[in-house]
Amino acid sequence: GQNNTITGNWFKNGSVALTHHTAAPNGTTFSNNLITDVAQFQAGDSNNFTFEHNTLRNIGSVISFNTMSSVIVRSNILIGNSVGFSLINCTNCTNTHNLYGSSGIASGENALIGTPTFIGGSVPTTYAGWQLTAGSIGKNSAHDGLDRGVVFSGAPPPPDTTPPTVSLTAPANGATVSNIITVSANASDNIAVAGVQNPPPTASLEM
């Protein structure tokens, strides 16, 4: 059919996310989808195709919009890839406001280069976890003023009320130490650990 909308999906761990060739439906909008660890995404020989606000990670081949017309590719996030968008022989096509993980694959206007941060950590395990953190590159910088990549509407995610845990691994519990020693610890959190900070050299450490 014509004028299809594909939204709110997570395509992952597969060979092909979406392939359009001859006789493909025109007027398709592909938005707010996650595409991760997929070998190929291709949408060729189609017209009036809008590809916006998608987050793509580890796509195995060029994301192709070749031999198409009136295509809009905007406000997407493309990370963990060695290849980018291809719009060869694409007539009246727009490529703008996309965020790329490296400069080698970047193209189009108003592009950003950098590594976004997600509320679910570096590799989120839930769809909602792919929302950008408040301080991430790409936040509120899409063509429409929203986040680049998948946009989450409605109520904000619930606050993280579970504190992180830290356990001392060295020196051993009850050990007597002196002079210069190495202090080691493990830190964990139910969502993600942003970093571990040691006390300054002049600070006292009670055990």
mmCIF file of C-alpha atoms in Angstrom:
data_model
loop_
_atom_site.group_PDB
_atom_site.id
_atom_site.type_symbol
_atom_site.label_atom_id
_atom_site.label_comp_id
_atom_site.label_asym_id
_atom_site.label_seq_id
_atom_site.Cartn_x
_atom_site.Cartn_y
_atom_site.Cartn_z
ATOM 1 C CA GLY A 1 0.000 0.000 0.000
ATOM 2 C CA GLN A 2 0.902 3.663 -0.144
ATOM 3 C CA ASN A 3 1.706 6.151 2.649
ATOM 4 C CA ASN A 4 2.765 3.570 5.221
ATOM 5 C CA THR A 5 4.162 4.507 8.637
ATOM 6 C CA ILE A 6 6.661 2.241 10.387
ATOM 7 C CA THR A 7 7.354 3.443 13.918
ATOM 8 C CA GLY A 8 8.166 2.329 17.451
ATOM 9 C CA ASN A 9 9.960 -0.899 16.530
ATOM 10 C CA TRP A 10 13.289 -2.441 17.478
ATOM 11 C CA PHE A 11 14.952 -4.327 14.638
ATOM 12 C CA LYS A 12 17.925 -6.251 16.008
ATOM 13 C CA ASN A 13 20.218 -9.207 15.524
ATOM 14 C CA GLY A 14 19.156 -9.945 11.962
ATOM 15 C CA SER A 15 20.257 -9.923 8.355
ATOM 16 C CA VAL A 16 17.916 -7.244 6.968
ATOM 17 C CA ALA A 17 15.924 -4.549 8.770
ATOM 18 C CA LEU A 18 13.974 -3.224 5.786
ATOM 19 C CA THR A 19 14.472 -3.709 2.060
ATOM 20 C CA HIS A 20 12.560 -1.895 -0.658
ATOM 21 C CA HIS A 21 13.230 -2.603 -4.302
ATOM 22 C CA THR A 22 11.021 -2.387 -7.374
ATOM 23 C CA ALA A 23 7.311 -1.838 -6.799
ATOM 24 C CA ALA A 24 7.985 -0.674 -3.256
ATOM 25 C CA PRO A 25 5.233 1.390 -1.613
ATOM 26 C CA ASN A 26 5.647 5.137 -2.008
ATOM 27 C CA GLY A 27 5.083 7.637 0.761
ATOM 28 C CA THR A 28 6.599 5.512 3.547
ATOM 29 C CA THR A 29 7.595 7.171 6.828
ATOM 30 C CA PHE A 30 10.133 5.249 8.896
ATOM 31 C CA SER A 31 10.546 6.995 12.253
ATOM 32 C CA ASN A 32 11.328 6.366 15.910
ATOM 33 C CA ASN A 33 12.770 2.929 15.306
ATOM 34 C CA LEU A 34 15.843 1.236 16.738
ATOM 35 C CA ILE A 35 18.048 -0.746 14.366
ATOM 36 C CA THR A 36 20.902 -2.580 16.082
ATOM 37 C CA ASP A 37 23.266 -5.349 15.016
ATOM 38 C CA VAL A 38 21.626 -5.755 11.621
ATOM 39 C CA ALA A 39 23.612 -6.704 8.533
ATOM 40 C CA GLN A 40 21.738 -4.512 6.053
ATOM 41 C CA PHE A 41 19.248 -1.679 5.727
ATOM 42 C CA GLN A 42 18.213 -0.766 2.209
ATOM 43 C CA ALA A 43 15.309 1.225 0.813
ATOM 44 C CA GLY A 44 15.902 1.474 -2.929
ATOM 45 C CA ASP A 45 13.544 2.284 -5.819
ATOM 46 C CA SER A 46 10.973 4.092 -3.725
ATOM 47 C CA ASN A 47 9.665 7.676 -3.684
ATOM 48 C CA ASN A 48 8.553 10.146 -1.007
ATOM 49 C CA PHE A 49 10.382 8.233 1.709
ATOM 50 C CA THR A 50 10.968 9.897 5.101
ATOM 51 C CA PHE A 51 13.585 8.394 7.412
ATOM 52 C CA GLU A 52 13.810 10.410 10.632
ATOM 53 C CA HIS A 53 14.418 10.110 14.364
ATOM 54 C CA ASN A 54 15.845 6.602 14.177
ATOM 55 C CA THR A 55 18.792 5.270 16.181
ATOM 56 C CA LEU A 56 21.091 2.849 14.349
ATOM 57 C CA ARG A 57 23.998 0.925 15.848
ATOM 58 C CA ASN A 58 26.291 -1.667 14.293
ATOM 59 C CA ILE A 59 24.765 -1.809 10.820
ATOM 60 C CA GLY A 60 26.876 -4.062 8.636
ATOM 61 C CA SER A 61 26.579 -2.271 5.294
ATOM 62 C CA VAL A 62 25.819 1.122 3.803
ATOM 63 C CA ILE A 63 22.366 2.449 4.690
ATOM 64 C CA SER A 64 21.153 2.880 1.150
ATOM 65 C CA PHE A 65 18.582 5.237 -0.316
ATOM 66 C CA ASN A 66 19.943 4.903 -3.838
ATOM 67 C CA THR A 67 17.890 5.462 -6.994
ATOM 68 C CA MET A 68 15.071 7.137 -5.135
ATOM 69 C CA SER A 69 13.358 10.515 -5.277
ATOM 70 C CA SER A 70 11.985 12.962 -2.707
ATOM 71 C CA VAL A 71 13.727 11.263 0.214
ATOM 72 C CA ILE A 72 14.238 12.956 3.590
ATOM 73 C CA VAL A 73 16.938 11.540 5.877
ATOM 74 C CA ARG A 74 17.152 13.647 9.029
ATOM 75 C CA SER A 75 17.680 13.698 12.789
ATOM 76 C CA ASN A 76 18.949 10.121 13.048
ATOM 77 C CA ILE A 77 21.768 8.704 15.183
ATOM 78 C CA LEU A 78 24.277 6.401 13.515
ATOM 79 C CA ILE A 79 26.933 4.915 15.811
ATOM 80 C CA GLY A 80 29.225 1.909 15.867
ATOM 81 C CA ASN A 81 29.319 1.772 12.072
ATOM 82 C CA SER A 82 32.113 1.918 9.527
ATOM 83 C CA VAL A 83 29.691 3.074 6.813
ATOM 84 C CA GLY A 84 27.037 5.778 6.596
ATOM 85 C CA PHE A 85 24.104 6.893 4.470
ATOM 86 C CA SER A 86 24.250 6.509 0.700
ATOM 87 C CA LEU A 87 21.990 8.593 -1.553
ATOM 88 C CA ILE A 88 23.482 7.819 -4.974
ATOM 89 C CA ASN A 89 21.237 8.953 -7.845
ATOM 90 C CA CYS A 90 18.738 10.186 -5.277
ATOM 91 C CA THR A 91 16.713 13.019 -6.816
ATOM 92 C CA ASN A 92 15.382 15.911 -4.732
ATOM 93 C CA CYS A 93 16.687 14.295 -1.546
ATOM 94 C CA THR A 94 17.590 15.835 1.825
ATOM 95 C CA ASN A 95 20.232 14.612 4.264
ATOM 96 C CA THR A 96 20.440 16.800 7.366
ATOM 97 C CA HIS A 97 20.751 16.990 11.183
ATOM 98 C CA ASN A 98 22.103 13.472 11.634
ATOM 99 C CA LEU A 99 24.485 12.473 14.443
ATOM 100 C CA TYR A 100 27.424 10.247 13.524
ATOM 101 C CA GLY A 101 29.752 8.345 15.782
ATOM 102 C CA SER A 102 32.768 9.168 13.604
ATOM 103 C CA SER A 103 33.706 11.777 11.017
ATOM 104 C CA GLY A 104 34.592 9.120 8.451
ATOM 105 C CA ILE A 105 30.949 8.222 7.844
ATOM 106 C CA ALA A 106 29.398 11.680 8.284
ATOM 107 C CA SER A 107 27.504 13.363 5.451
ATOM 108 C CA GLY A 108 24.816 15.952 4.872
ATOM 109 C CA GLU A 109 24.114 19.328 6.413
ATOM 110 C CA ASN A 110 24.064 20.229 10.118
ATOM 111 C CA ALA A 111 25.788 16.969 11.018
ATOM 112 C CA LEU A 112 27.143 16.316 14.515
ATOM 113 C CA ILE A 113 30.105 14.065 15.288
ATOM 114 C CA GLY A 114 30.409 12.418 18.682
ATOM 115 C CA THR A 115 29.288 9.673 21.018
ATOM 116 C CA PRO A 116 25.810 10.113 22.514
ATOM 117 C CA THR A 117 25.005 8.901 26.000
ATOM 118 C CA PHE A 118 21.810 7.016 26.790
ATOM 119 C CA ILE A 119 19.889 6.691 30.037
ATOM 120 C CA GLY A 120 20.250 2.907 29.784
ATOM 121 C CA GLY A 121 24.037 2.938 29.509
ATOM 122 C CA SER A 122 26.352 2.470 26.545
ATOM 123 C CA VAL A 123 24.367 -0.469 25.114
ATOM 124 C CA PRO A 124 20.801 -0.264 26.501
ATOM 125 C CA THR A 125 18.844 -3.487 26.829
ATOM 126 C CA THR A 126 15.386 -1.881 26.672
ATOM 127 C CA TYR A 127 13.766 0.371 24.079
ATOM 128 C CA ALA A 128 13.268 3.150 26.634
ATOM 129 C CA GLY A 129 16.931 2.946 27.603
ATOM 130 C CA TRP A 130 17.932 4.502 24.267
ATOM 131 C CA GLN A 131 16.649 7.915 25.310
ATOM 132 C CA LEU A 132 19.434 10.505 25.343
ATOM 133 C CA THR A 133 20.645 11.739 28.714
ATOM 134 C CA ALA A 134 20.168 15.395 29.571
ATOM 135 C CA GLY A 135 23.775 16.306 28.764
ATOM 136 C CA SER A 136 24.253 14.138 25.672
ATOM 137 C CA ILE A 137 25.372 15.373 22.298
ATOM 138 C CA GLY A 138 22.319 15.466 20.034
ATOM 139 C CA LYS A 139 19.970 16.482 22.838
ATOM 140 C CA ASN A 140 17.296 18.935 21.636
ATOM 141 C CA SER A 141 19.229 19.577 18.416
ATOM 142 C CA ALA A 142 17.166 17.800 15.752
ATOM 143 C CA HIS A 143 15.580 19.609 12.810
ATOM 144 C CA ASP A 144 12.430 20.040 14.911
ATOM 145 C CA GLY A 145 14.140 20.973 18.174
ATOM 146 C CA LEU A 146 13.682 17.502 19.662
ATOM 147 C CA ASP A 147 16.389 14.922 20.330
ATOM 148 C CA ARG A 148 18.276 13.383 17.453
ATOM 149 C CA GLY A 149 17.535 9.673 17.222
ATOM 150 C CA VAL A 150 14.481 8.067 18.747
ATOM 151 C CA VAL A 151 12.196 10.583 20.459
ATOM 152 C CA PHE A 152 10.417 9.657 23.668
ATOM 153 C CA SER A 153 7.211 11.569 24.316
ATOM 154 C CA GLY A 154 4.873 11.685 27.264
ATOM 155 C CA ALA A 155 5.920 11.478 30.882
ATOM 156 C CA PRO A 156 9.640 11.511 31.636
ATOM 157 C CA PRO A 157 11.229 8.255 32.771
ATOM 158 C CA PRO A 158 10.952 7.523 36.486
ATOM 159 C CA PRO A 159 13.850 8.738 38.628
ATOM 160 C CA ASP A 160 16.624 6.327 39.498
ATOM 161 C CA THR A 161 16.070 5.742 43.214
ATOM 162 C CA THR A 162 18.431 2.774 43.573
ATOM 163 C CA PRO A 163 21.861 3.962 44.730
ATOM 164 C CA PRO A 164 25.028 2.394 43.348
ATOM 165 C CA THR A 165 26.954 -0.108 45.445
ATOM 166 C CA VAL A 166 30.694 -0.121 46.053
ATOM 167 C CA SER A 167 32.701 -2.979 47.553
ATOM 168 C CA LEU A 168 36.363 -2.774 48.562
ATOM 169 C CA THR A 169 38.413 -5.591 47.050
ATOM 170 C CA ALA A 170 41.876 -4.577 48.291
ATOM 171 C CA PRO A 171 43.198 -4.437 50.904
ATOM 172 C CA ALA A 172 41.334 -7.361 52.438
ATOM 173 C CA ASN A 173 38.802 -6.793 55.178
ATOM 174 C CA GLY A 174 40.552 -6.515 58.537
ATOM 175 C CA ALA A 175 44.019 -6.193 57.018
ATOM 176 C CA THR A 176 46.642 -4.006 58.694
ATOM 177 C CA VAL A 177 48.453 -1.780 56.192
ATOM 178 C CA SER A 178 51.082 0.924 56.249
ATOM 179 C CA ASN A 179 53.040 3.191 53.929
ATOM 180 C CA ILE A 180 51.840 3.365 50.317
ATOM 181 C CA ILE A 181 49.177 0.845 49.372
ATOM 182 C CA THR A 182 46.885 0.167 46.424
ATOM 183 C CA VAL A 183 43.162 0.460 47.102
ATOM 184 C CA SER A 184 40.807 -1.358 44.716
ATOM 185 C CA ALA A 185 37.017 -1.445 44.593
ATOM 186 C CA ASN A 186 34.135 -2.668 42.469
ATOM 187 C CA ALA A 187 31.170 -0.410 41.674
ATOM 188 C CA SER A 188 27.795 -1.436 40.223
ATOM 189 C CA ASP A 189 24.423 0.123 39.541
ATOM 190 C CA ASN A 190 21.039 -1.081 38.278
ATOM 191 C CA ILE A 191 21.282 1.236 35.229
ATOM 192 C CA ALA A 192 24.865 2.320 34.659
ATOM 193 C CA VAL A 193 27.998 3.521 36.396
ATOM 194 C CA ALA A 194 29.201 6.847 35.039
ATOM 195 C CA GLY A 195 32.554 6.665 36.819
ATOM 196 C CA VAL A 196 34.417 5.897 40.017
ATOM 197 C CA GLN A 197 36.304 8.660 41.815
ATOM 198 C CA ASN A 198 39.125 7.968 44.255
ATOM 199 C CA PRO A 199 39.699 10.246 47.229
ATOM 200 C CA PRO A 200 42.448 12.853 46.731
ATOM 201 C CA PRO A 201 45.955 11.899 47.967
ATOM 202 C CA THR A 202 45.671 14.179 51.011
ATOM 203 C CA ALA A 203 42.335 12.734 52.146
ATOM 204 C CA SER A 204 42.062 10.220 54.957
ATOM 205 C CA LEU A 205 40.429 6.873 54.238
ATOM 206 C CA GLU A 206 38.680 5.070 57.056
ATOM 207 C CA MET A 207 38.102 1.324 56.893
#
